[in-house]
PDB file of C-alpha atoms in Angstrom:
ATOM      1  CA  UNK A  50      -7.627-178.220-209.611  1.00 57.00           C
ATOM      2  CA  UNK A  51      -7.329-180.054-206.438  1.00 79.00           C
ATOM      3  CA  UNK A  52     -10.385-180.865-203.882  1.00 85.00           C
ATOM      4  CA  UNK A  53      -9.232-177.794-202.038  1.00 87.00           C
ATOM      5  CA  UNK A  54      -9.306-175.109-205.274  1.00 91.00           C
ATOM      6  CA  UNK A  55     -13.365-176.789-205.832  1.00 92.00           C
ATOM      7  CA  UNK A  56     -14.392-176.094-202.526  1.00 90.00           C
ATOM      8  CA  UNK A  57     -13.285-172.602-202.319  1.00 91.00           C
ATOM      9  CA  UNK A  58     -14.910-171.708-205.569  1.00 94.00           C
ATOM     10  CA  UNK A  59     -17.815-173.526-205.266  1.00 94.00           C
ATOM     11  CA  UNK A  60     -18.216-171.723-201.402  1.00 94.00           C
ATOM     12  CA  UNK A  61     -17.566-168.273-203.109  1.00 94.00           C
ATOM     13  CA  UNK A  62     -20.000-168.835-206.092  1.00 96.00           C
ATOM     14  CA  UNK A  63     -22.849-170.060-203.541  1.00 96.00           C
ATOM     15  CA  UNK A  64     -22.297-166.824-201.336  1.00 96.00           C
ATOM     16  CA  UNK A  65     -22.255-164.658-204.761  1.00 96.00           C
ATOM     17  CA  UNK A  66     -25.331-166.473-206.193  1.00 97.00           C
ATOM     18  CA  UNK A  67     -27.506-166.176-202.719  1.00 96.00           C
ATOM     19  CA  UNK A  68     -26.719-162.670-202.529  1.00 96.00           C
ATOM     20  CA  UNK A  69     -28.616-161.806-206.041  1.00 96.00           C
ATOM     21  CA  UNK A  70     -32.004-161.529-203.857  1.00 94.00           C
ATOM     22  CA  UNK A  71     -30.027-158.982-201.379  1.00 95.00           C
ATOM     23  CA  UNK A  72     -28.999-156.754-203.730  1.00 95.00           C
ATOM     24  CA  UNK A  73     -32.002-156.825-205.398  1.00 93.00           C
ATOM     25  CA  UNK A  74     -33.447-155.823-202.298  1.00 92.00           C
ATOM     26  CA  UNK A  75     -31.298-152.869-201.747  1.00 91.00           C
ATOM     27  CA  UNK A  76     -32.061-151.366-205.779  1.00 91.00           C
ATOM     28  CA  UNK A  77     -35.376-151.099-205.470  1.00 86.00           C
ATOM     29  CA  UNK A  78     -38.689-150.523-203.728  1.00 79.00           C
ATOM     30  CA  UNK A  79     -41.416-152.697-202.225  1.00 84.00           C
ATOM     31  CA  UNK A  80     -44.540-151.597-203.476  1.00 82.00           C
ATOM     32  CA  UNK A  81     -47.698-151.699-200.303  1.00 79.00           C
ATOM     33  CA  UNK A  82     -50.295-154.056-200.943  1.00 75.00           C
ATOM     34  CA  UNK A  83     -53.893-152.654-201.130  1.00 68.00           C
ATOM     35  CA  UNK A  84     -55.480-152.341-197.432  1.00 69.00           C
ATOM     36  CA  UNK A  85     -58.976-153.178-198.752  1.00 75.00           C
ATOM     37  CA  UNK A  86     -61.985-150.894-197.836  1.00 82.00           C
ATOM     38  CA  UNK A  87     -60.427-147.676-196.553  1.00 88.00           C
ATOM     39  CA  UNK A  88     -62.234-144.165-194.713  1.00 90.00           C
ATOM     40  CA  UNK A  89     -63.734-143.375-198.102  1.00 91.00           C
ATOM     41  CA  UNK A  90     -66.301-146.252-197.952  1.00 91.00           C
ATOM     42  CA  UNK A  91     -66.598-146.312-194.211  1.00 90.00           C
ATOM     43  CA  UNK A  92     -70.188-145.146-193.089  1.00 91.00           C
ATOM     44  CA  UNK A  93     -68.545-144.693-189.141  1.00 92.00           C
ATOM     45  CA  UNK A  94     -67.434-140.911-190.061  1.00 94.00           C
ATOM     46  CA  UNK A  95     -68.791-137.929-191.138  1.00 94.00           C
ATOM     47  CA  UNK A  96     -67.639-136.452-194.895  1.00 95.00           C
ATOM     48  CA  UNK A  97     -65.136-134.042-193.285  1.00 96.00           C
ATOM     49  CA  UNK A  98     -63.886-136.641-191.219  1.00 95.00           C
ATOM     50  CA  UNK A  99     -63.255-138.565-194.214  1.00 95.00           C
ATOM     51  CA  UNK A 100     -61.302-136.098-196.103  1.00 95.00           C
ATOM     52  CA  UNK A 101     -59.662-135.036-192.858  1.00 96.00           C
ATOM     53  CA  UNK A 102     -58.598-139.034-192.355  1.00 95.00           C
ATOM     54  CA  UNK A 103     -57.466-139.315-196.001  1.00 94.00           C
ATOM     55  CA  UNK A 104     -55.502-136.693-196.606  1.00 96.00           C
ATOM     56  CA  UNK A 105     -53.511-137.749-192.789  1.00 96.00           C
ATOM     57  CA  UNK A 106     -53.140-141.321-194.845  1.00 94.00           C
ATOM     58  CA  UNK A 107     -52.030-139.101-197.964  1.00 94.00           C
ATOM     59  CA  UNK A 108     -49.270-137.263-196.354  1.00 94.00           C
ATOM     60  CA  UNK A 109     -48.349-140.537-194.582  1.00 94.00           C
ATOM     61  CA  UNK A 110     -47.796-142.450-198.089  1.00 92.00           C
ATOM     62  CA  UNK A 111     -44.194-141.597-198.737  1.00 92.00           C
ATOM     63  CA  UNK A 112     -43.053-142.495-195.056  1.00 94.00           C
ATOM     64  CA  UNK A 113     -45.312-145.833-194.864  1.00 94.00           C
ATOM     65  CA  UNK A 114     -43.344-146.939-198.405  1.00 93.00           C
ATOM     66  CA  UNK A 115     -39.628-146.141-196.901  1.00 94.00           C
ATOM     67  CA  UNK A 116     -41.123-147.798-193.488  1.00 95.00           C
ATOM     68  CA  UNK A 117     -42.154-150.861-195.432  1.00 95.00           C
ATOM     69  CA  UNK A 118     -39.175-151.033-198.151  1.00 95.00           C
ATOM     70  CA  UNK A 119     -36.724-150.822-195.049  1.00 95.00           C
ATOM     71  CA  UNK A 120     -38.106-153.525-193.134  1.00 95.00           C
ATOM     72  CA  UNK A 121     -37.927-156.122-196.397  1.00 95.00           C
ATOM     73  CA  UNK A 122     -34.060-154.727-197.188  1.00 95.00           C
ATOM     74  CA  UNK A 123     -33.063-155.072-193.645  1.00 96.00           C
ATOM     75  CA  UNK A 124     -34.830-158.469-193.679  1.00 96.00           C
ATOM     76  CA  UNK A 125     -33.491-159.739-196.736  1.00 96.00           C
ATOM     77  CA  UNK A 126     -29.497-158.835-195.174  1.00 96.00           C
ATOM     78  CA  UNK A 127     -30.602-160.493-192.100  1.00 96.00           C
ATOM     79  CA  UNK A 128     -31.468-163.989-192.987  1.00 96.00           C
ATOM     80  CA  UNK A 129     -28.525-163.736-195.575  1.00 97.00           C
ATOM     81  CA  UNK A 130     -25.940-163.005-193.012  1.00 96.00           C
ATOM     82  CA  UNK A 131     -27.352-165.269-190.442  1.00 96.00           C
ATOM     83  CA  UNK A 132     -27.656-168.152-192.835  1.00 96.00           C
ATOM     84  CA  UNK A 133     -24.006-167.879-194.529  1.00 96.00           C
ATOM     85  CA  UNK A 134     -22.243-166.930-190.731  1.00 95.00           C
ATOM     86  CA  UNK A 135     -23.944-169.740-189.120  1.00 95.00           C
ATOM     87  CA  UNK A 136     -22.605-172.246-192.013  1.00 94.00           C
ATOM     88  CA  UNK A 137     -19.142-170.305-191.809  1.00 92.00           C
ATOM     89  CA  UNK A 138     -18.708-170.980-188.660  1.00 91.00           C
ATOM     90  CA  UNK A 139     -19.803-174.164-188.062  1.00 93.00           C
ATOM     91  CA  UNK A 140     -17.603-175.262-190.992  1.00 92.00           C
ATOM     92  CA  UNK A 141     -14.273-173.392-190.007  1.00 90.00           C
ATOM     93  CA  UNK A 142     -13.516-176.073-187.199  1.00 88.00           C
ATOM     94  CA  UNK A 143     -14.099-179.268-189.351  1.00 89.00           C
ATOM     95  CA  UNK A 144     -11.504-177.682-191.848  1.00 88.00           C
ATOM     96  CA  UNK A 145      -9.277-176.541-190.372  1.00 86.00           C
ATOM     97  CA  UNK A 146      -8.451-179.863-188.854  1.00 86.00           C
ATOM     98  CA  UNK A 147      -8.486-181.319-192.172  1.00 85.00           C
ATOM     99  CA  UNK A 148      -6.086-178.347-193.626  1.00 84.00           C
ATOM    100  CA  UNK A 149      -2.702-179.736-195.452  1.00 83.00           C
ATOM    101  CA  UNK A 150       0.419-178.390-196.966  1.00 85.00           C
ATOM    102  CA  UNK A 151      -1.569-177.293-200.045  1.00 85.00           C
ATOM    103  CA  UNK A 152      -1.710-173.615-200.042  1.00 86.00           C
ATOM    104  CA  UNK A 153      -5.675-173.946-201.020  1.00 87.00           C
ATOM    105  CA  UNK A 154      -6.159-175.492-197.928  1.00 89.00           C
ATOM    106  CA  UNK A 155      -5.268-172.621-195.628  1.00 91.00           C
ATOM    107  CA  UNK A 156      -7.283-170.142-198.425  1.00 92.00           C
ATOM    108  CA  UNK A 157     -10.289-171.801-198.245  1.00 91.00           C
ATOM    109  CA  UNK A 158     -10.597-171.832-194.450  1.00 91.00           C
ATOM    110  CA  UNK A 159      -9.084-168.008-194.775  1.00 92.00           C
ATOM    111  CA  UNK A 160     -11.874-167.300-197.288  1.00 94.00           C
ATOM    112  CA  UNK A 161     -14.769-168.789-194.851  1.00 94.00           C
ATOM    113  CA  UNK A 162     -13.515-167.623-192.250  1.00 93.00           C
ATOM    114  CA  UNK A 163     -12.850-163.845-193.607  1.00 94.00           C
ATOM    115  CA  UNK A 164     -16.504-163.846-194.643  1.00 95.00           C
ATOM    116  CA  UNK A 165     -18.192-164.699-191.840  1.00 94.00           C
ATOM    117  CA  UNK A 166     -16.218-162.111-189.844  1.00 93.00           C
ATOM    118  CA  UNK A 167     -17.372-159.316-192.814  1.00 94.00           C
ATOM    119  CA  UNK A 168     -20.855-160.434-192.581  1.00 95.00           C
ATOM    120  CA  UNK A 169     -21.092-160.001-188.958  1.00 93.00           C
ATOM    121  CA  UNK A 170     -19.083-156.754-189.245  1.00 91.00           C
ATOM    122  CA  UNK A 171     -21.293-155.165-191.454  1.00 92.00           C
ATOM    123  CA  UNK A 172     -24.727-156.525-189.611  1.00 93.00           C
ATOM    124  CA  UNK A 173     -23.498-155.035-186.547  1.00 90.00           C
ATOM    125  CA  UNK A 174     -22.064-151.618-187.529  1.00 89.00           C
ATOM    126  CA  UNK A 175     -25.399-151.252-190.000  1.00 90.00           C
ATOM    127  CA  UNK A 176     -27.526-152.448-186.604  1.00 92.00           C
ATOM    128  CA  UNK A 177     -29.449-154.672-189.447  1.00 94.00           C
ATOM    129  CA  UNK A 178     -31.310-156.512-186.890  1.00 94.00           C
ATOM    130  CA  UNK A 179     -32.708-153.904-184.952  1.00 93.00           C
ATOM    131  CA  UNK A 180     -33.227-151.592-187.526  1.00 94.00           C
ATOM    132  CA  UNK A 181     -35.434-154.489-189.261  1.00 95.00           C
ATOM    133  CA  UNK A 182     -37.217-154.891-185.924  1.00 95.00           C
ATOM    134  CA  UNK A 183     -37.759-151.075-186.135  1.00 95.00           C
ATOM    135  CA  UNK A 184     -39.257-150.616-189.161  1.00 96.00           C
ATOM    136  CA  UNK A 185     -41.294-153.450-189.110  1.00 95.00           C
ATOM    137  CA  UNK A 186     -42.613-152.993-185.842  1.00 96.00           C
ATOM    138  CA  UNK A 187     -43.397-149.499-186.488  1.00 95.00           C
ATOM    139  CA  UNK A 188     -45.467-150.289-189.767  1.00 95.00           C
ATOM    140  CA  UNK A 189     -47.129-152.924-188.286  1.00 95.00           C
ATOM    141  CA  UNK A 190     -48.260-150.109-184.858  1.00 96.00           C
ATOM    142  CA  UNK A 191     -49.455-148.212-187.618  1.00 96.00           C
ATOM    143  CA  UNK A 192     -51.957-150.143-189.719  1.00 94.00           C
ATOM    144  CA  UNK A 193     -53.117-152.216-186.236  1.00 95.00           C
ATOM    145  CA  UNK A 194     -54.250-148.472-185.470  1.00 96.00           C
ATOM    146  CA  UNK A 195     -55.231-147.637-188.601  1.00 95.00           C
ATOM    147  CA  UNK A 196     -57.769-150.913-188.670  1.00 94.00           C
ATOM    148  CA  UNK A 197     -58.851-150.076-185.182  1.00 96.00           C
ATOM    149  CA  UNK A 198     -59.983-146.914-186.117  1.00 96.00           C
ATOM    150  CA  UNK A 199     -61.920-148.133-189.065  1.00 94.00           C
ATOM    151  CA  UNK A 200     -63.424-150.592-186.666  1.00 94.00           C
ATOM    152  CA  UNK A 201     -63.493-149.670-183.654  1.00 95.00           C
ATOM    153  CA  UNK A 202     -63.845-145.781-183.490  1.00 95.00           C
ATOM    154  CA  UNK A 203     -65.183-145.690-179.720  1.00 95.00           C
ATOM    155  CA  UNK A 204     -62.235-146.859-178.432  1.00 95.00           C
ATOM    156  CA  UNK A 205     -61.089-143.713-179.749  1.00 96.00           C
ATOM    157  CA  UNK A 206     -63.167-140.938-178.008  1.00 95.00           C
ATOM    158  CA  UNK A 207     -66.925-140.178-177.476  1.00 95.00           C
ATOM    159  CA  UNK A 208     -67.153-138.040-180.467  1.00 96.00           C
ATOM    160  CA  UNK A 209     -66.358-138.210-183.684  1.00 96.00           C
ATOM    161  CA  UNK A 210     -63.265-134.901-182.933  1.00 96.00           C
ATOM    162  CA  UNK A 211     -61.929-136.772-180.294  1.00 96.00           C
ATOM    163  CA  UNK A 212     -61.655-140.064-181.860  1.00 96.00           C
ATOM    164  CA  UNK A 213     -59.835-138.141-184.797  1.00 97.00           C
ATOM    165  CA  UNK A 214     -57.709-135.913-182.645  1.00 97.00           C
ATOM    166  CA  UNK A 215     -56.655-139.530-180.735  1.00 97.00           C
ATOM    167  CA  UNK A 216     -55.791-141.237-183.725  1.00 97.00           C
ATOM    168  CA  UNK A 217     -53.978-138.544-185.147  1.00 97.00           C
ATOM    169  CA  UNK A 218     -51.501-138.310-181.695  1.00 97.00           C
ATOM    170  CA  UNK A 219     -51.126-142.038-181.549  1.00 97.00           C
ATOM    171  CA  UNK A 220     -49.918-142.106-184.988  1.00 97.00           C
ATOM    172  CA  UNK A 221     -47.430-139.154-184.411  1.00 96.00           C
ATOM    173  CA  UNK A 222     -45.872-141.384-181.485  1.00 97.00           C
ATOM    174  CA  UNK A 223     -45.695-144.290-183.680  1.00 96.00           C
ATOM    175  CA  UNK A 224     -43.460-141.666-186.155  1.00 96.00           C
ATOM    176  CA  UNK A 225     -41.527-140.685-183.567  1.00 95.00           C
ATOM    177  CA  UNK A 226     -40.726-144.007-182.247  1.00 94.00           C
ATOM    178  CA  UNK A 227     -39.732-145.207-185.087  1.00 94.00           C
ATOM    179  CA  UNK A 228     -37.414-141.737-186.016  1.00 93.00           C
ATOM    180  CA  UNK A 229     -35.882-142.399-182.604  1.00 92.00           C
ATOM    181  CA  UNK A 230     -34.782-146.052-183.475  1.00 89.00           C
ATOM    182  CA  UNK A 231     -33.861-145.122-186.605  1.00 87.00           C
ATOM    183  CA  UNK A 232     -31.269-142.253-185.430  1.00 87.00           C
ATOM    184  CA  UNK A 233     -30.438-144.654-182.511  1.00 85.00           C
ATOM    185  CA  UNK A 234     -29.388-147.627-184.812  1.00 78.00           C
ATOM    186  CA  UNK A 235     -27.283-145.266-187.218  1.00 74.00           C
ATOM    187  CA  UNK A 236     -23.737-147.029-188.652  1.00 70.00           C
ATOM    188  CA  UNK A 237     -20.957-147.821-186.433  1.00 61.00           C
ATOM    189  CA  UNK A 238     -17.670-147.950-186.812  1.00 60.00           C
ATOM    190  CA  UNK A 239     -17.085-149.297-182.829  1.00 62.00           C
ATOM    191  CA  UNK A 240     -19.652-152.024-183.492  1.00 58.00           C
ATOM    192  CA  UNK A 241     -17.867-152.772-187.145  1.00 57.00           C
ATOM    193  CA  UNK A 242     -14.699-153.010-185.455  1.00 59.00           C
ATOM    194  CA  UNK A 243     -15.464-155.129-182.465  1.00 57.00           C
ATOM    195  CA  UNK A 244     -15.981-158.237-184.264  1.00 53.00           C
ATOM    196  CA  UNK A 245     -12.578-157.733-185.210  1.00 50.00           C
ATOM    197  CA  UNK A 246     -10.970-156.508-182.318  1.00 52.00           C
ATOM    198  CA  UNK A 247     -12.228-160.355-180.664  1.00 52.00           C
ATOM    199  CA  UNK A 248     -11.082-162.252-183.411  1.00 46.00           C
ATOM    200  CA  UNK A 249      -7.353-161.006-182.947  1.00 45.00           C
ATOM    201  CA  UNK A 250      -7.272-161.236-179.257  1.00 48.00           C
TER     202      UNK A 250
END
């Protein structure tokens, strides 16, 4: 095994090995850290405001999970890609200059080269970056309003109905918002393609 034959297996093994996090990632969950005192123990609301408030956070259990398991997968893809294209392509010039007649040569800038152009495919058709941003964002709107409430319930209304009725709206745009981006930043095959498309002009 020449110098060539090393660095191409030694590239591939180190993209292999760095993905183990990733796809750990993507097979399972992230479970939500506790958000310390809650409406239960809050002495700002009445009891049916209470149950009224905790059942809301209840039904909203199941979508803050996906909101929050999302964000950490999309994450996790992110920094990946950005790390291992941003080494790819810095590299590619460097070897290619130093390519010879060994057929290694040409594989190992092929291989680099071929993966950086994958990574980038798949981070734009999948829209990883904004549908990070997305998620995150939208979890984030959510427990900044959620604490507000629990502090702050003026800001809400001038009685206790309207602060709830407030809360409860504000949280339904955050949902939709975040639906919106989600449906926006579906797969696409014109956004998988034009990395491509610019490499072969």
């Amino acid at each position: 095994m020449n110098g060539w034959t090393w660095a191409t297996a030694g590239y591939s093994i180190a993209v292999v090995m760095s993905f183990i996090p990733v796809l750990a990632a993507l097979l399972r969950g992230v479970e939500r850290h506790p958000g310390g005192p809650s409406f239960p123990e809050s002495s700002k609301f009445s009891d049916d405001a209470k149950t009224a408030l905790v059942q809301h956070y209840e039904r909203l259990s199941g979508t803050l999970s996906f909101w929050k398991t999302q964000a950490f997968r999309y994450k996790r893809f992110h920094t990946y890609a950005v790390i291992w294209v941003t080494v790819s392509t810095v590299s590619v010039p460097f070897l290619a200059q130093s390519i010879t007649n060994n057929p290694w040569s040409k594989w190992c800038v092929t291989v680099i080269g071929a993966y950086a152009a994958l990574l980038l495919s798949l981070s734009r058709a999948f829209r990883v970056e904004n549908n990070y941003k997305a998620f995150r964002q939208g979890e984030s709107e959510f427990y900044d309003t959620w604490r507000k409430l629990l502090d702050d319930p003026a800001a809400f209304g001038r009685t206790e109905a309207e602060q709830l009725q407030r809360y409860f709206e504000l949280v339904a745009l955050i949902r939709q918002k975040v639906r919106a981006a989600e449906t926006d930043n579906i797969p696409s095959i014109e956004a998988a393609a034009a990395p491509i498309s610019k490499s072969s002009q």
